[in-house]
XYZ file of N, CA and C in Angstrom:
621
model
N 59.579 223.856 147.824
C 58.499 224.997 147.171
C 58.040 225.371 148.021
N 58.223 226.644 148.504
C 57.495 227.848 149.691
C 57.367 229.187 148.840
N 56.304 229.753 150.392
C 55.650 230.999 150.172
C 56.588 231.971 150.031
N 57.148 232.726 149.324
C 58.645 233.259 150.705
C 57.833 234.948 150.983
N 57.203 234.887 151.562
C 56.082 235.551 151.589
C 56.403 237.459 151.907
N 57.416 236.938 152.355
C 57.910 239.012 152.797
C 58.648 239.218 151.443
N 59.586 237.947 150.230
C 59.935 238.734 149.014
C 58.720 238.857 148.568
N 57.670 238.365 148.361
C 56.715 238.330 147.630
C 56.655 237.644 146.321
N 56.494 236.388 147.011
C 57.311 235.036 145.338
C 57.250 234.430 146.571
N 57.348 233.818 145.312
C 57.540 231.663 145.885
C 59.019 231.140 145.590
N 59.506 230.843 145.992
C 60.666 230.337 146.011
C 61.201 228.951 146.100
N 61.874 228.226 144.923
C 61.918 227.073 144.715
C 63.427 226.958 145.200
N 63.974 225.626 146.291
C 65.037 225.754 146.615
C 65.292 224.295 146.207
N 66.818 223.726 145.691
C 67.299 222.687 145.269
C 68.641 222.132 146.012
N 67.710 221.375 147.332
C 68.601 220.858 148.661
C 69.948 220.326 148.079
N 70.309 219.984 147.210
C 71.147 219.345 146.429
C 71.985 219.627 145.781
N 72.013 221.132 146.159
C 72.187 222.419 144.917
C 72.110 223.713 145.793
N 73.443 224.138 146.742
C 73.672 225.311 147.893
C 73.111 226.109 147.054
N 72.348 227.010 147.455
C 72.473 228.744 147.148
C 72.036 228.434 146.332
N 71.043 227.232 145.450
C 70.891 227.354 143.943
C 69.336 228.217 144.132
N 68.587 228.548 143.585
C 66.807 229.197 143.542
C 66.666 229.570 142.965
N 65.540 229.084 142.907
C 64.812 230.374 141.251
C 63.065 230.838 142.392
N 63.526 231.752 142.042
C 61.989 232.964 142.099
C 61.273 233.142 141.056
N 59.799 233.100 141.691
C 58.498 233.723 140.748
C 57.331 234.666 141.642
N 57.485 235.404 141.204
C 56.178 236.315 141.315
C 54.864 237.000 140.066
N 54.132 236.608 141.386
C 52.621 236.876 140.159
C 52.462 238.810 139.674
N 53.105 239.427 140.265
C 53.417 240.820 139.956
C 54.124 241.631 140.340
N 55.028 243.022 139.932
C 55.838 243.483 139.957
C 56.270 243.965 141.397
N 55.331 243.544 142.037
C 55.652 244.295 143.550
C 56.822 243.650 144.104
N 58.377 243.954 144.285
C 58.964 242.633 145.404
C 58.829 242.668 146.920
N 58.059 243.437 147.664
C 58.029 243.242 148.595
C 56.561 243.211 148.940
N 55.931 242.303 150.531
C 55.178 241.514 150.967
C 54.367 243.270 151.147
N 55.025 243.842 152.309
C 54.797 245.588 153.101
C 56.159 245.685 153.274
N 55.351 247.332 153.227
C 56.621 247.836 153.517
C 57.332 248.191 155.192
N 54.868 248.647 155.463
C 54.933 249.441 156.741
C 53.723 248.631 157.388
N 53.063 248.897 158.882
C 51.735 248.483 158.986
C 51.063 248.413 158.575
N 51.190 250.009 157.554
C 50.521 250.535 156.697
C 50.290 250.224 155.167
N 51.314 250.345 154.765
C 52.242 249.956 152.840
C 52.279 248.712 153.118
N 51.075 248.369 152.159
C 50.749 246.982 151.437
C 50.893 246.717 149.908
N 52.210 246.879 150.041
C 51.598 246.960 148.260
C 51.694 245.107 147.885
N 52.415 243.949 148.772
C 52.140 243.183 147.898
C 50.817 241.647 147.913
N 51.133 240.871 147.462
C 50.191 239.685 147.094
C 49.650 238.524 148.125
N 50.805 238.946 149.729
C 50.591 238.038 150.870
C 50.279 236.647 150.687
N 51.411 236.766 149.846
C 51.045 235.218 149.311
C 51.891 233.656 150.806
N 50.635 233.195 150.442
C 50.965 231.963 151.942
C 50.453 230.884 151.678
N 49.832 230.135 150.611
C 49.725 229.305 150.498
C 50.146 228.475 149.319
N 50.328 227.067 148.350
C 50.775 226.187 147.327
C 49.832 224.839 147.702
N 49.813 224.206 146.709
C 49.171 223.323 145.988
C 49.945 222.980 144.626
N 51.298 221.281 144.343
C 51.184 221.252 142.885
C 50.506 219.728 142.911
N 50.113 220.190 141.626
C 49.122 218.416 141.524
C 49.644 218.695 139.704
N 48.853 217.604 138.580
C 49.080 217.820 137.653
C 50.394 218.603 136.913
N 51.300 219.087 137.266
C 51.986 219.592 136.890
C 51.697 221.086 136.700
N 50.705 221.477 137.579
C 50.830 223.213 137.794
C 51.315 223.118 139.802
N 51.442 224.625 139.621
C 51.698 225.185 141.203
C 50.368 225.846 141.563
N 49.380 225.624 142.455
C 48.865 226.954 142.508
C 49.102 228.270 143.503
N 49.081 228.959 143.521
C 49.254 229.736 144.735
C 48.096 230.753 145.173
N 48.456 230.506 146.486
C 47.445 231.355 147.238
C 47.495 232.960 147.676
N 46.821 233.995 147.010
C 47.198 235.307 147.459
C 46.519 235.823 148.604
N 46.584 236.330 149.841
C 46.200 236.262 150.709
C 45.096 238.386 149.981
N 45.557 239.215 149.705
C 45.583 240.047 149.013
C 45.375 241.095 149.788
N 45.512 241.078 151.364
C 45.487 242.677 152.282
C 43.502 243.135 151.585
N 43.357 244.179 151.928
C 42.214 244.346 151.398
C 41.431 244.208 150.187
N 42.061 243.648 149.647
C 42.261 244.042 147.732
C 41.598 242.767 147.358
N 41.505 242.125 147.986
C 41.466 240.390 147.611
C 41.879 239.418 147.268
N 40.949 238.172 147.733
C 42.469 237.257 147.360
C 42.030 236.581 146.747
N 43.690 235.708 146.018
C 43.328 235.335 144.392
C 44.293 233.959 144.399
N 43.736 233.491 143.154
C 45.372 232.347 142.895
C 45.467 231.622 141.805
N 46.847 232.482 141.766
C 48.368 231.948 140.885
C 48.096 230.473 139.759
N 47.769 230.460 138.853
C 48.275 228.439 138.347
C 50.003 229.127 137.454
N 50.635 228.446 137.763
C 51.630 228.516 137.318
C 52.301 227.504 136.416
N 52.084 227.160 135.844
C 53.165 225.431 134.778
C 54.410 225.154 136.091
N 54.586 224.139 136.122
C 55.381 223.512 137.373
C 56.137 222.104 136.275
N 57.731 222.166 136.249
C 58.799 223.015 137.000
C 58.926 224.295 136.779
N 58.747 224.790 135.393
C 58.965 226.506 134.527
C 58.249 227.155 135.681
N 57.927 227.682 136.119
C 56.830 228.167 137.539
C 55.835 230.061 136.337
N 56.056 229.313 135.269
C 55.275 230.104 134.118
C 53.940 230.688 134.106
N 53.353 231.611 134.862
C 52.290 232.627 135.192
C 51.528 231.451 133.547
N 50.467 230.670 133.957
C 49.155 230.330 132.841
C 48.203 231.358 133.473
N 47.228 231.521 135.057
C 46.127 232.322 135.022
C 46.379 233.109 135.986
N 45.374 233.759 136.586
C 45.537 234.544 137.927
C 43.446 234.924 138.757
N 43.443 234.157 139.383
C 42.019 233.797 139.150
C 41.327 234.874 140.266
N 41.420 235.349 140.527
C 40.300 236.165 141.580
C 39.822 235.864 142.240
N 39.649 235.550 143.620
C 38.436 234.622 144.500
C 37.147 235.345 144.754
N 35.869 235.464 144.387
C 34.438 236.225 144.065
C 34.557 236.684 145.264
N 34.337 237.335 145.931
C 33.688 238.685 147.868
C 34.750 237.830 148.444
N 35.813 237.764 148.183
C 36.814 237.405 149.571
C 38.474 238.426 149.500
N 38.399 238.578 150.680
C 40.231 238.454 151.507
C 40.616 238.547 152.115
N 42.005 238.342 152.326
C 42.668 236.835 153.107
C 41.965 236.125 153.748
N 41.753 235.888 152.506
C 42.183 233.598 152.458
C 43.554 233.437 152.773
N 43.153 231.904 153.278
C 44.763 231.120 153.332
C 44.277 229.677 153.370
N 45.303 229.426 152.580
C 45.420 227.641 152.494
C 44.620 227.566 151.162
N 45.332 226.746 149.896
C 44.522 226.023 149.557
C 44.723 224.516 149.049
N 44.250 223.216 148.620
C 43.689 222.311 148.740
C 43.170 221.777 147.396
N 44.011 221.552 145.947
C 42.762 220.854 145.234
C 42.502 219.574 145.678
N 41.062 219.510 145.498
C 41.500 217.712 146.046
C 41.342 216.890 145.021
N 40.439 216.039 145.804
C 40.637 214.674 144.110
C 39.238 214.914 143.667
N 38.162 215.147 143.871
C 37.635 216.304 142.934
C 38.072 217.171 142.404
N 39.073 217.939 142.245
C 38.752 218.859 141.983
C 38.060 220.554 141.922
N 38.002 219.932 143.551
C 37.504 221.552 143.735
C 38.976 222.597 144.765
N 38.899 223.708 144.293
C 39.959 224.522 144.666
C 39.136 225.196 146.282
N 39.738 224.112 147.109
C 39.142 223.866 148.793
C 39.852 225.677 149.373
N 40.046 226.693 150.321
C 40.435 227.451 150.670
C 39.704 227.855 152.061
N 40.743 228.237 152.894
C 39.774 228.789 154.281
C 39.479 230.219 153.749
N 38.121 231.041 154.218
C 37.870 232.458 153.695
C 37.948 232.845 155.104
N 38.799 232.772 155.278
C 39.575 233.083 156.775
C 38.556 234.244 157.665
N 38.505 235.949 156.946
C 37.854 236.674 157.435
C 36.213 236.298 157.904
N 36.189 234.983 156.500
C 34.450 234.841 157.122
C 34.042 233.943 157.885
N 35.348 233.501 158.500
C 34.942 231.893 159.289
C 34.934 230.751 158.391
N 35.435 231.336 157.509
C 34.237 229.347 156.988
C 35.511 228.693 156.050
N 35.124 227.844 155.402
C 35.770 226.951 154.514
C 34.822 226.848 152.752
N 35.876 227.151 152.027
C 34.803 227.716 150.888
C 35.452 226.749 149.477
N 35.138 225.704 148.534
C 35.196 225.610 147.049
C 35.010 226.473 146.143
N 36.260 227.887 145.313
C 36.198 229.545 144.757
C 35.807 228.540 143.934
N 35.978 227.321 143.044
C 35.839 227.220 141.610
C 34.593 226.635 141.412
N 34.154 226.556 142.441
C 32.247 226.825 141.879
C 31.760 227.489 142.708
N 32.153 228.286 143.236
C 32.299 229.291 143.691
C 30.779 229.366 144.779
N 31.280 228.368 146.405
C 30.554 227.673 147.043
C 31.195 228.132 148.875
N 30.276 228.223 149.367
C 30.538 227.474 151.307
C 30.181 226.305 151.481
N 31.650 225.311 152.306
C 30.977 224.485 152.750
C 30.800 223.818 153.698
N 31.679 225.206 154.561
C 31.712 224.866 156.146
C 31.549 226.128 156.566
N 30.177 226.961 157.102
C 30.904 227.713 158.258
C 30.446 227.326 159.695
N 31.272 228.204 160.053
C 31.634 228.583 161.739
C 30.285 229.640 162.855
N 29.934 229.455 161.773
C 29.058 230.466 162.934
C 28.983 231.560 163.458
N 29.939 231.471 163.752
C 30.273 232.970 165.079
C 31.558 232.929 163.938
N 32.039 234.535 165.128
C 33.309 235.383 165.891
C 35.002 234.371 165.173
N 35.367 234.005 163.942
C 36.854 233.094 164.444
C 36.854 232.784 162.845
N 38.220 233.128 162.949
C 39.250 232.807 161.693
C 39.804 231.683 161.147
N 39.692 231.571 160.615
C 39.559 230.145 159.810
C 41.298 230.132 158.742
N 42.248 228.766 159.578
C 43.025 229.104 158.984
C 44.354 227.707 159.613
N 44.201 227.329 157.670
C 45.312 226.048 158.854
C 43.962 224.892 158.456
N 44.732 223.660 157.527
C 44.019 223.054 156.199
C 44.283 221.626 156.166
N 43.274 219.934 157.114
C 45.027 219.079 156.660
C 43.247 218.448 156.549
N 43.247 217.105 155.478
C 42.905 216.340 155.450
C 42.835 214.993 155.338
N 42.082 213.961 155.785
C 41.702 212.906 155.024
C 40.635 212.132 153.803
N 41.071 210.873 154.038
C 39.723 211.152 153.121
C 38.282 210.309 153.366
N 38.196 210.784 155.417
C 36.909 210.869 156.004
C 36.574 212.500 156.932
N 37.826 212.979 156.728
C 37.496 213.760 157.684
C 38.656 214.509 156.973
N 37.945 216.244 157.495
C 38.524 218.235 157.024
C 38.888 217.987 158.905
N 39.939 218.334 158.869
C 40.183 219.358 159.792
C 40.685 221.029 159.750
N 40.247 221.776 160.562
C 40.090 223.072 160.314
C 41.024 224.138 161.524
N 41.845 224.927 161.420
C 42.421 225.639 162.361
C 41.030 226.849 162.529
N 41.371 227.166 163.679
C 39.941 228.074 164.162
C 40.759 229.334 165.195
N 41.501 230.222 165.013
C 42.160 231.764 165.800
C 40.547 232.868 166.235
N 40.562 232.454 167.425
C 39.938 233.983 168.052
C 39.967 235.658 167.548
N 39.235 236.240 166.441
C 39.369 237.494 166.127
C 40.386 238.245 167.141
N 41.033 238.918 167.040
C 41.478 239.852 167.850
C 42.233 240.977 167.250
N 43.090 241.157 168.458
C 43.620 242.807 167.768
C 45.334 242.152 168.164
N 46.307 242.748 166.891
C 47.435 242.016 166.474
C 48.647 241.908 167.862
N 47.780 242.843 169.046
C 48.695 242.955 170.077
C 48.757 240.998 171.293
N 47.483 240.750 171.026
C 46.410 239.965 171.497
C 46.471 238.535 171.035
N 47.205 238.551 169.511
C 47.694 237.400 168.953
C 48.458 236.764 169.563
N 49.130 236.088 170.169
C 50.154 235.426 170.933
C 49.432 235.160 172.064
N 47.562 235.395 172.470
C 47.077 234.466 173.740
C 46.106 234.909 173.448
N 46.056 234.575 172.258
C 44.155 234.718 171.364
C 44.053 233.111 172.047
N 42.371 232.455 171.735
C 42.512 231.669 171.818
C 42.352 230.745 170.320
N 43.309 229.680 171.101
C 42.913 228.157 169.529
C 42.090 226.683 169.596
N 42.093 226.707 167.983
C 41.387 225.581 168.581
C 41.478 225.014 166.904
N 40.591 224.039 167.022
C 40.433 223.527 165.982
C 39.244 222.257 165.739
N 38.641 222.255 164.297
C 37.249 221.964 163.970
C 37.501 220.267 163.273
N 36.648 219.627 163.533
C 37.005 218.218 162.844
C 35.238 218.180 161.524
N 35.400 218.101 161.264
C 34.800 218.187 160.092
C 34.374 217.018 159.374
N 32.729 216.399 158.816
C 32.414 215.173 158.185
C 33.156 215.156 156.606
N 34.104 215.144 155.991
C 34.566 215.486 154.329
C 33.500 215.601 153.135
N 32.226 214.350 153.877
C 31.372 213.519 152.757
C 29.931 214.648 152.827
N 29.577 215.587 154.478
C 28.528 215.650 153.808
C 28.728 217.604 154.409
N 30.048 217.634 154.903
C 30.976 219.490 155.104
C 30.554 219.760 156.551
N 29.365 219.129 157.384
C 28.865 219.418 158.827
C 30.502 218.621 159.876
N 30.255 219.502 160.687
C 31.235 219.297 162.066
C 30.878 218.823 162.828
N 31.720 217.830 162.761
C 31.393 216.693 163.914
C 31.774 216.482 165.004
N 32.648 217.813 165.509
C 33.101 218.653 167.294
C 34.468 219.503 166.366
N 34.513 220.270 167.666
C 35.172 221.296 167.807
C 36.561 221.559 169.346
N 37.745 220.988 169.540
C 39.290 221.715 170.364
C 39.231 222.509 170.399
N 38.672 222.798 171.359
C 38.967 224.636 172.036
C 39.975 224.363 173.032
N 41.624 224.809 172.482
C 42.923 224.010 172.892
C 43.361 225.488 174.050
N 43.173 226.677 173.658
C 42.779 227.408 174.796
C 43.822 228.465 174.423
N 44.254 229.188 175.351
C 45.393 230.616 174.714
C 46.403 230.616 173.937
N 46.601 230.060 173.149
C 47.666 229.565 173.097
C 48.179 230.472 171.842
N 47.438 231.544 170.845
C 47.278 232.129 169.807
C 46.987 231.846 168.735
N 46.912 232.713 167.618
C 46.905 232.266 166.502
C 46.871 230.457 165.950
N 45.702 230.102 164.939
C 46.684 229.437 164.508
C 47.097 229.576 163.445
N 47.973 229.106 162.760
C 49.178 229.070 161.623
C 48.600 228.229 160.020
N 48.533 226.684 161.142
C 48.767 225.493 160.170
C 48.437 224.530 160.548
N 47.539 223.499 160.418
C 46.962 222.254 160.713
C 47.504 220.554 159.877
N 48.506 219.724 160.729
C 48.726 218.282 160.552
C 47.990 217.186 160.323
N 47.831 216.565 159.998
C 47.950 215.448 160.230
C 48.772 214.472 160.268
N 49.500 214.248 161.274
C 50.875 212.873 161.459
C 50.388 211.646 161.567
N 50.044 210.822 162.029
C 49.656 209.765 161.529
C 49.128 208.875 160.260
N 49.018 209.502 159.196
C 47.766 209.560 158.305
C 48.399 210.561 156.935
N 47.309 209.736 155.588
C 48.169 210.406 154.874
C 47.302 211.445 154.917
N 47.808 213.024 154.887
C 47.193 214.476 154.842
C 47.522 214.949 153.749
N 45.705 214.821 153.346
C 45.504 214.852 151.296
C 45.550 216.077 151.007
N 45.578 217.547 151.456
C 45.448 218.899 152.028
C 46.876 219.639 151.793
N 47.876 217.968 151.932
C 49.542 218.164 152.019
C 50.778 217.447 151.313
N 49.649 217.392 150.238
C 50.387 216.450 148.910
C 49.963 214.895 149.349
N 49.326 214.269 150.009
C 48.667 213.272 150.145
C 50.196 212.613 150.521
N 50.395 213.325 151.579
C 52.208 212.927 151.924
C 52.156 212.278 154.071
N 52.443 211.787 154.238
C 52.741 211.812 154.988
C 53.564 212.218 156.162
N 53.394 212.459 157.316
C 54.438 212.926 157.816
C 55.598 212.158 158.755
N 56.778 212.677 157.905
C 57.601 211.828 158.217
C 58.345 212.404 159.600
N 58.216 213.033 160.376
C 59.061 213.450 161.698
C 58.297 212.585 163.029
N 56.850 211.627 162.815
C 55.752 211.905 163.972
C 56.860 211.121 165.246
N 57.670 209.882 165.131
C 58.501 209.536 166.040
C 59.720 210.638 166.772
N 59.995 211.073 166.569
C 61.048 211.413 166.557
C 60.141 213.273 167.296
N 58.555 213.744 166.769
C 58.177 214.789 167.725
C 57.012 214.177 168.551
N 56.810 212.514 168.632
C 56.324 211.800 170.358
C 57.593 211.748 171.460
N 59.375 211.331 170.847
C 60.128 210.958 171.539
C 60.136 212.881 173.088
N 60.050 213.899 171.693
C 59.850 215.402 172.771
C 59.312 215.826 173.068
């Protein structure tokens, strides 16, 4: 299951049946953007499956972010819920405590949208995108706010938060490697990625 962002839809692919796929949209718009200025779509960027529901996060450009809740696997839309006072959001994780946790990217923070509560804020001009979690820690990707032309060499960082207090324990500034798009825990179960361990760790370390 993936967000087919450019086509403004969610696409489900059956790897055992090549060429077969199922698409679902949350609006009638068929394209995410037509140019840098014409942005008709929702900019779908993240999803999470839990208890026969598919949660899809829409960035929303400058029109406000929202979460669509779809039945899974039918992909029938059950509801579309706006994220109050937020646009440009990334990542969605439905935690074991039933928090709907998202990166409120433009405000450099992490938020429980279901309870309209900011869990953590960086306190400086930074773009949050990328989310991973264990039962003790939460990792959040941080990107320097920069113009599009400078995004390939902007400063990258990863924040380490205490899962229980939501206080920052550390910040690793990685260097001028460009915007962080995703964060993944490799050697433990990653709750923000469906509680799955990373299968390619040995091959990655070999490289």
